[in-house]
């Protein structure tokens, strides 16, 4: 008798997989442990959150709160800022004649060639996608942080599916308030990764555009993003009110259900091992050599 490998749903039902009883359950448990140890099979999820808004609007406060909540839940935290990308580009020019940047007070810089903003976003998406590919043994929060004058144009640099699987917090505030906040934080403490100087000139000449309507409604319409994934906050009230808004939105982010993730190679090895065991138990010849076309490409929610 010869049994050829079939798609998963036929294999499980047609060969009496479920009927193997306790020995099968034990085998599955044993296999899962080995796969977890090898980093091929794991229960985890990676959640992307865009935190956007002009400098001084309150993005850093929102990010800080998200990180606190993630730590409380023992999530991995990965913060990716386009400021870091822009700053490295600025430093690369520091020994040359400035063409795309110019230094400002408080060790800051202004962008004078606006094309570098687009370059930074392209690099930003690449970094995040590479992070998504990495194996993780527990949940991970990927915070994507940047500021642009026109988010309608900025989001065109991202893959639409990449956007649809993300969450968004847009923080807005009056331009004069943003300028004052930047001034206050520079005066009150030295420059840090979260406390860098942005000149009044660049805020008024570049970050002047009102993006409220786009982030509030058009982002959802253009990319088909679920409304629950988008939070818009006008940060002109108290800090407590702002944190409360972030907390409520975080409840949506952190209640994402985890799914088993199995690599294709791991899936093949699982069924090879199972078929060999089936062959030995029933004394039948089993083909355990899978071709790519015979291997399922994805597993849905195994909990349903």
Coordinates of C-alpha atoms in Angstrom, one line a residue:
X1 CA 0.0 0.0 0.0
X2 CA 1.3 3.5 -0.9
X3 CA 0.2 6.7 0.7
X4 CA 1.1 9.9 -1.1
X5 CA 1.3 13.2 0.8
X6 CA -1.9 15.3 0.4
X7 CA -2.9 18.9 1.5
X8 CA -3.2 19.3 5.2
X9 CA -7.0 19.1 5.5
X10 CA -7.1 15.8 3.5
X11 CA -4.1 14.4 5.3
X12 CA -5.6 15.0 8.7
X13 CA -9.0 13.5 7.9
X14 CA -8.3 11.0 5.2
X15 CA -5.5 9.2 7.0
X16 CA -7.1 9.1 10.4
X17 CA -4.7 11.6 12.0
X18 CA -7.1 12.5 14.7
X19 CA -7.9 8.9 15.4
X20 CA -4.3 8.3 16.5
X21 CA -5.4 9.4 20.0
X22 CA -3.1 10.0 22.9
X23 CA 0.0 9.0 21.0
X24 CA -0.6 11.7 18.4
X25 CA -1.3 14.3 21.0
X26 CA 2.0 13.4 22.7
X27 CA 3.8 13.5 19.4
X28 CA 2.4 17.0 18.7
X29 CA 3.4 18.2 22.1
X30 CA 6.9 16.7 21.8
X31 CA 7.3 18.3 18.3
X32 CA 6.1 21.7 19.4
X33 CA 8.7 21.7 22.2
X34 CA 11.4 20.9 19.7
X35 CA 10.2 23.6 17.3
X36 CA 10.0 26.2 20.0
X37 CA 13.6 25.4 21.0
X38 CA 14.7 25.7 17.4
X39 CA 12.9 29.0 16.9
X40 CA 10.8 27.6 14.0
X41 CA 7.5 27.3 15.7
X42 CA 6.5 30.0 18.1
X43 CA 3.5 31.7 19.6
X44 CA 4.1 35.4 19.0
X45 CA 2.9 38.4 17.2
X46 CA 4.5 41.6 15.9
X47 CA 2.4 44.8 16.0
X48 CA 3.4 47.9 14.1
X49 CA 2.4 51.3 15.4
X50 CA 3.0 54.6 13.5
X51 CA 3.3 57.6 15.8
X52 CA 3.3 60.7 13.7
X53 CA 2.8 64.4 14.1
X54 CA 4.9 67.6 13.8
X55 CA 7.9 68.1 16.2
X56 CA 6.6 69.3 19.6
X57 CA 3.2 67.9 19.2
X58 CA 3.6 65.2 21.8
X59 CA 4.8 62.1 19.9
X60 CA 7.5 61.4 22.4
X61 CA 5.1 61.4 25.3
X62 CA 2.8 59.0 23.4
X63 CA 5.8 56.7 22.6
X64 CA 7.0 56.8 26.2
X65 CA 3.6 55.7 27.4
X66 CA 3.3 52.9 24.8
X67 CA 6.7 51.6 25.9
X68 CA 5.6 51.6 29.5
X69 CA 2.5 49.6 28.7
X70 CA 4.5 47.2 26.6
X71 CA 7.0 46.5 29.4
X72 CA 4.1 45.8 31.8
X73 CA 2.9 43.1 29.4
X74 CA 6.5 41.8 28.9
X75 CA 6.4 42.6 25.2
X76 CA 9.6 43.2 23.2
X77 CA 9.9 46.9 22.2
X78 CA 11.5 48.1 19.0
X79 CA 11.4 51.8 18.3
X80 CA 12.4 52.9 14.8
X81 CA 12.7 56.7 14.2
X82 CA 13.4 58.5 11.0
X83 CA 15.2 61.2 13.0
X84 CA 18.0 58.7 13.6
X85 CA 18.2 58.0 9.8
X86 CA 18.2 61.7 9.0
X87 CA 20.8 62.4 11.7
X88 CA 23.1 59.8 10.3
X89 CA 22.7 61.3 6.9
X90 CA 23.5 64.7 8.3
X91 CA 26.6 63.4 10.0
X92 CA 27.7 61.8 6.8
X93 CA 27.8 65.3 5.3
X94 CA 29.5 66.9 8.2
X95 CA 33.0 66.5 6.7
X96 CA 31.8 67.8 3.3
X97 CA 30.3 71.0 2.1
X98 CA 26.8 71.0 3.3
X99 CA 24.3 70.5 0.4
X100 CA 21.3 68.7 1.9
X101 CA 21.5 69.8 5.5
X102 CA 22.8 72.7 7.6
X103 CA 23.7 72.7 11.3
X104 CA 21.6 74.7 13.7
X105 CA 21.9 75.7 17.4
X106 CA 21.9 73.0 20.1
X107 CA 23.6 70.5 17.9
X108 CA 20.6 70.3 15.7
X109 CA 20.1 70.4 11.9
X110 CA 17.8 71.7 9.2
X111 CA 17.0 69.8 6.0
X112 CA 17.5 72.1 3.0
X113 CA 17.1 69.4 0.3
X114 CA 13.6 68.0 0.9
X115 CA 14.3 64.8 -1.1
X116 CA 16.2 63.4 1.9
X117 CA 12.8 63.1 3.7
X118 CA 11.7 60.6 1.0
X119 CA 15.0 58.7 1.1
X120 CA 14.6 58.4 4.9
X121 CA 11.1 56.9 4.6
X122 CA 12.3 54.3 2.1
X123 CA 15.1 53.3 4.5
X124 CA 12.6 53.3 7.4
X125 CA 10.2 50.8 5.7
X126 CA 13.2 48.6 4.8
X127 CA 14.4 48.5 8.4
X128 CA 10.9 47.7 9.7
X129 CA 10.3 44.9 7.2
X130 CA 13.6 43.3 8.1
X131 CA 12.6 43.4 11.8
X132 CA 9.3 41.8 11.0
X133 CA 11.1 38.8 9.4
X134 CA 13.1 38.0 12.5
X135 CA 11.8 35.2 14.7
X136 CA 10.4 36.2 18.1
X137 CA 9.5 34.0 21.0
X138 CA 7.0 36.6 22.4
X139 CA 5.0 39.6 21.3
X140 CA 6.8 42.6 19.9
X141 CA 5.8 46.2 19.6
X142 CA 7.4 48.0 16.6
X143 CA 7.0 51.7 17.0
X144 CA 7.5 53.7 13.8
X145 CA 8.0 57.4 14.5
X146 CA 8.4 60.3 12.0
X147 CA 7.1 63.7 11.2
X148 CA 6.2 65.1 7.7
X149 CA 4.4 68.1 6.3
X150 CA 2.1 66.0 4.1
X151 CA 1.1 62.5 5.2
X152 CA -0.9 61.9 2.1
X153 CA 2.4 61.9 0.2
X154 CA 4.5 60.3 3.0
X155 CA 2.4 57.1 3.2
X156 CA 2.8 56.6 -0.6
X157 CA 6.3 55.4 0.1
X158 CA 4.9 52.4 2.1
X159 CA 3.4 49.2 0.7
X160 CA -0.4 49.4 1.2
X161 CA -0.5 46.0 2.9
X162 CA 2.2 47.2 5.2
X163 CA 0.0 50.1 6.2
X164 CA -3.2 48.0 6.5
X165 CA -1.6 45.8 9.1
X166 CA -0.4 48.7 11.2
X167 CA -1.9 51.0 13.9
X168 CA -1.6 54.8 13.8
X169 CA -1.5 57.5 16.4
X170 CA -1.6 61.1 14.9
X171 CA -0.8 63.8 17.5
X172 CA -1.5 67.4 16.5
X173 CA -1.0 70.7 18.2
X174 CA -0.9 74.4 17.3
X175 CA 2.4 75.4 15.6
X176 CA 3.2 78.1 18.2
X177 CA 2.6 75.6 21.0
X178 CA 5.0 73.1 19.3
X179 CA 7.7 75.7 19.0
X180 CA 7.3 76.7 22.6
X181 CA 7.5 73.1 23.8
X182 CA 10.7 72.5 21.8
X183 CA 12.2 75.6 23.3
X184 CA 11.2 74.6 26.8
X185 CA 12.6 71.1 26.6
X186 CA 15.9 72.3 25.3
X187 CA 16.2 75.0 28.0
X188 CA 15.2 72.6 30.8
X189 CA 17.5 69.6 30.0
X190 CA 20.4 68.7 27.7
X191 CA 19.9 67.2 24.3
X192 CA 19.0 63.4 24.3
X193 CA 17.6 61.0 21.7
X194 CA 14.1 62.3 22.6
X195 CA 15.1 65.9 23.3
X196 CA 16.6 67.2 20.1
X197 CA 16.3 70.7 18.7
X198 CA 14.1 71.5 15.7
X199 CA 14.4 75.1 14.5
X200 CA 11.5 77.5 14.4
X201 CA 12.4 78.1 10.7
X202 CA 11.8 74.5 9.7
X203 CA 8.6 74.1 11.6
X204 CA 7.1 77.2 10.1
X205 CA 8.4 76.6 6.6
X206 CA 7.9 72.8 6.3
X207 CA 5.7 71.5 9.1
X208 CA 3.0 74.2 8.6
X209 CA 0.4 72.0 6.8
X210 CA -2.8 70.8 8.5
X211 CA -3.0 67.0 8.2
X212 CA -6.0 66.6 10.6
X213 CA -8.6 65.8 8.0
X214 CA -6.4 63.3 6.1
X215 CA -5.4 61.4 9.2
X216 CA -8.9 61.5 10.6
X217 CA -10.8 60.1 7.6
X218 CA -8.9 59.9 4.2
X219 CA -6.2 57.5 5.5
X220 CA -8.9 55.0 6.2
X221 CA -10.6 55.5 2.9
X222 CA -7.5 55.4 0.7
X223 CA -6.0 52.3 2.2
X224 CA -9.0 50.5 3.6
X225 CA -7.6 50.7 7.1
X226 CA -10.0 49.7 9.9
X227 CA -11.1 52.7 11.9
X228 CA -10.2 51.1 15.2
X229 CA -6.5 51.2 14.0
X230 CA -6.4 55.0 13.8
X231 CA -6.3 57.4 16.7
X232 CA -6.1 61.2 16.2
X233 CA -5.4 63.3 19.3
X234 CA -5.4 67.1 19.4
X235 CA -2.9 67.6 22.2
X236 CA -3.8 71.0 23.6
X237 CA -5.3 69.8 26.9
X238 CA -3.8 68.5 30.0
X239 CA -1.2 65.7 30.1
X240 CA -3.6 63.5 32.0
X241 CA -6.2 63.8 29.2
X242 CA -3.6 63.0 26.6
X243 CA -2.3 59.9 28.4
X244 CA -5.9 58.7 28.9
X245 CA -6.4 58.8 25.1
X246 CA -3.1 56.9 24.5
X247 CA -4.2 54.3 27.2
X248 CA -7.5 53.7 25.5
X249 CA -6.0 53.2 22.1
X250 CA -3.3 51.0 23.6
X251 CA -6.0 48.6 24.9
X252 CA -6.9 48.0 21.2
X253 CA -3.2 47.4 20.3
X254 CA -2.3 45.1 23.1
X255 CA -5.4 42.9 22.8
X256 CA -4.2 41.5 19.4
X257 CA -4.6 37.8 19.4
X258 CA -1.5 35.7 19.0
X259 CA -1.3 33.1 16.3
X260 CA 1.0 30.1 15.9
X261 CA 3.6 30.8 13.2
X262 CA 5.3 27.9 11.5
X263 CA 8.0 28.1 8.9
X264 CA 7.7 26.2 5.7
X265 CA 10.8 24.1 6.4
X266 CA 9.5 23.4 9.9
X267 CA 6.2 22.3 8.5
X268 CA 7.8 19.9 6.0
X269 CA 9.9 18.4 8.8
X270 CA 6.9 17.9 11.0
X271 CA 5.0 15.9 8.3
X272 CA 8.1 13.9 7.4
X273 CA 8.4 12.8 11.0
X274 CA 4.7 12.1 11.3
X275 CA 4.6 10.1 8.1
X276 CA 7.6 8.0 9.1
X277 CA 5.8 7.2 12.4
X278 CA 2.6 6.4 10.5
X279 CA 4.6 4.1 8.2
X280 CA 6.1 2.2 11.1
X281 CA 2.9 1.9 13.1
X282 CA 0.8 0.6 10.2
X283 CA 3.5 -1.1 8.2
X284 CA 2.8 0.8 5.0
X285 CA 5.1 2.6 2.5
X286 CA 4.8 6.3 2.9
X287 CA 6.4 9.0 0.6
X288 CA 7.9 11.6 3.0
X289 CA 9.5 13.7 0.2
X290 CA 7.5 16.9 -0.2
X291 CA 7.6 19.1 -3.3
X292 CA 7.0 22.8 -2.9
X293 CA 3.7 22.5 -4.7
X294 CA 2.6 19.9 -2.1
X295 CA 3.5 22.0 0.9
X296 CA 0.8 24.4 2.3
X297 CA 2.1 28.0 2.1
X298 CA 0.2 29.2 5.2
X299 CA -1.7 28.1 8.2
X300 CA -4.6 30.2 9.4
X301 CA -5.8 30.6 13.0
X302 CA -5.2 27.2 14.4
X303 CA -7.3 28.1 17.5
X304 CA -10.6 28.4 15.5

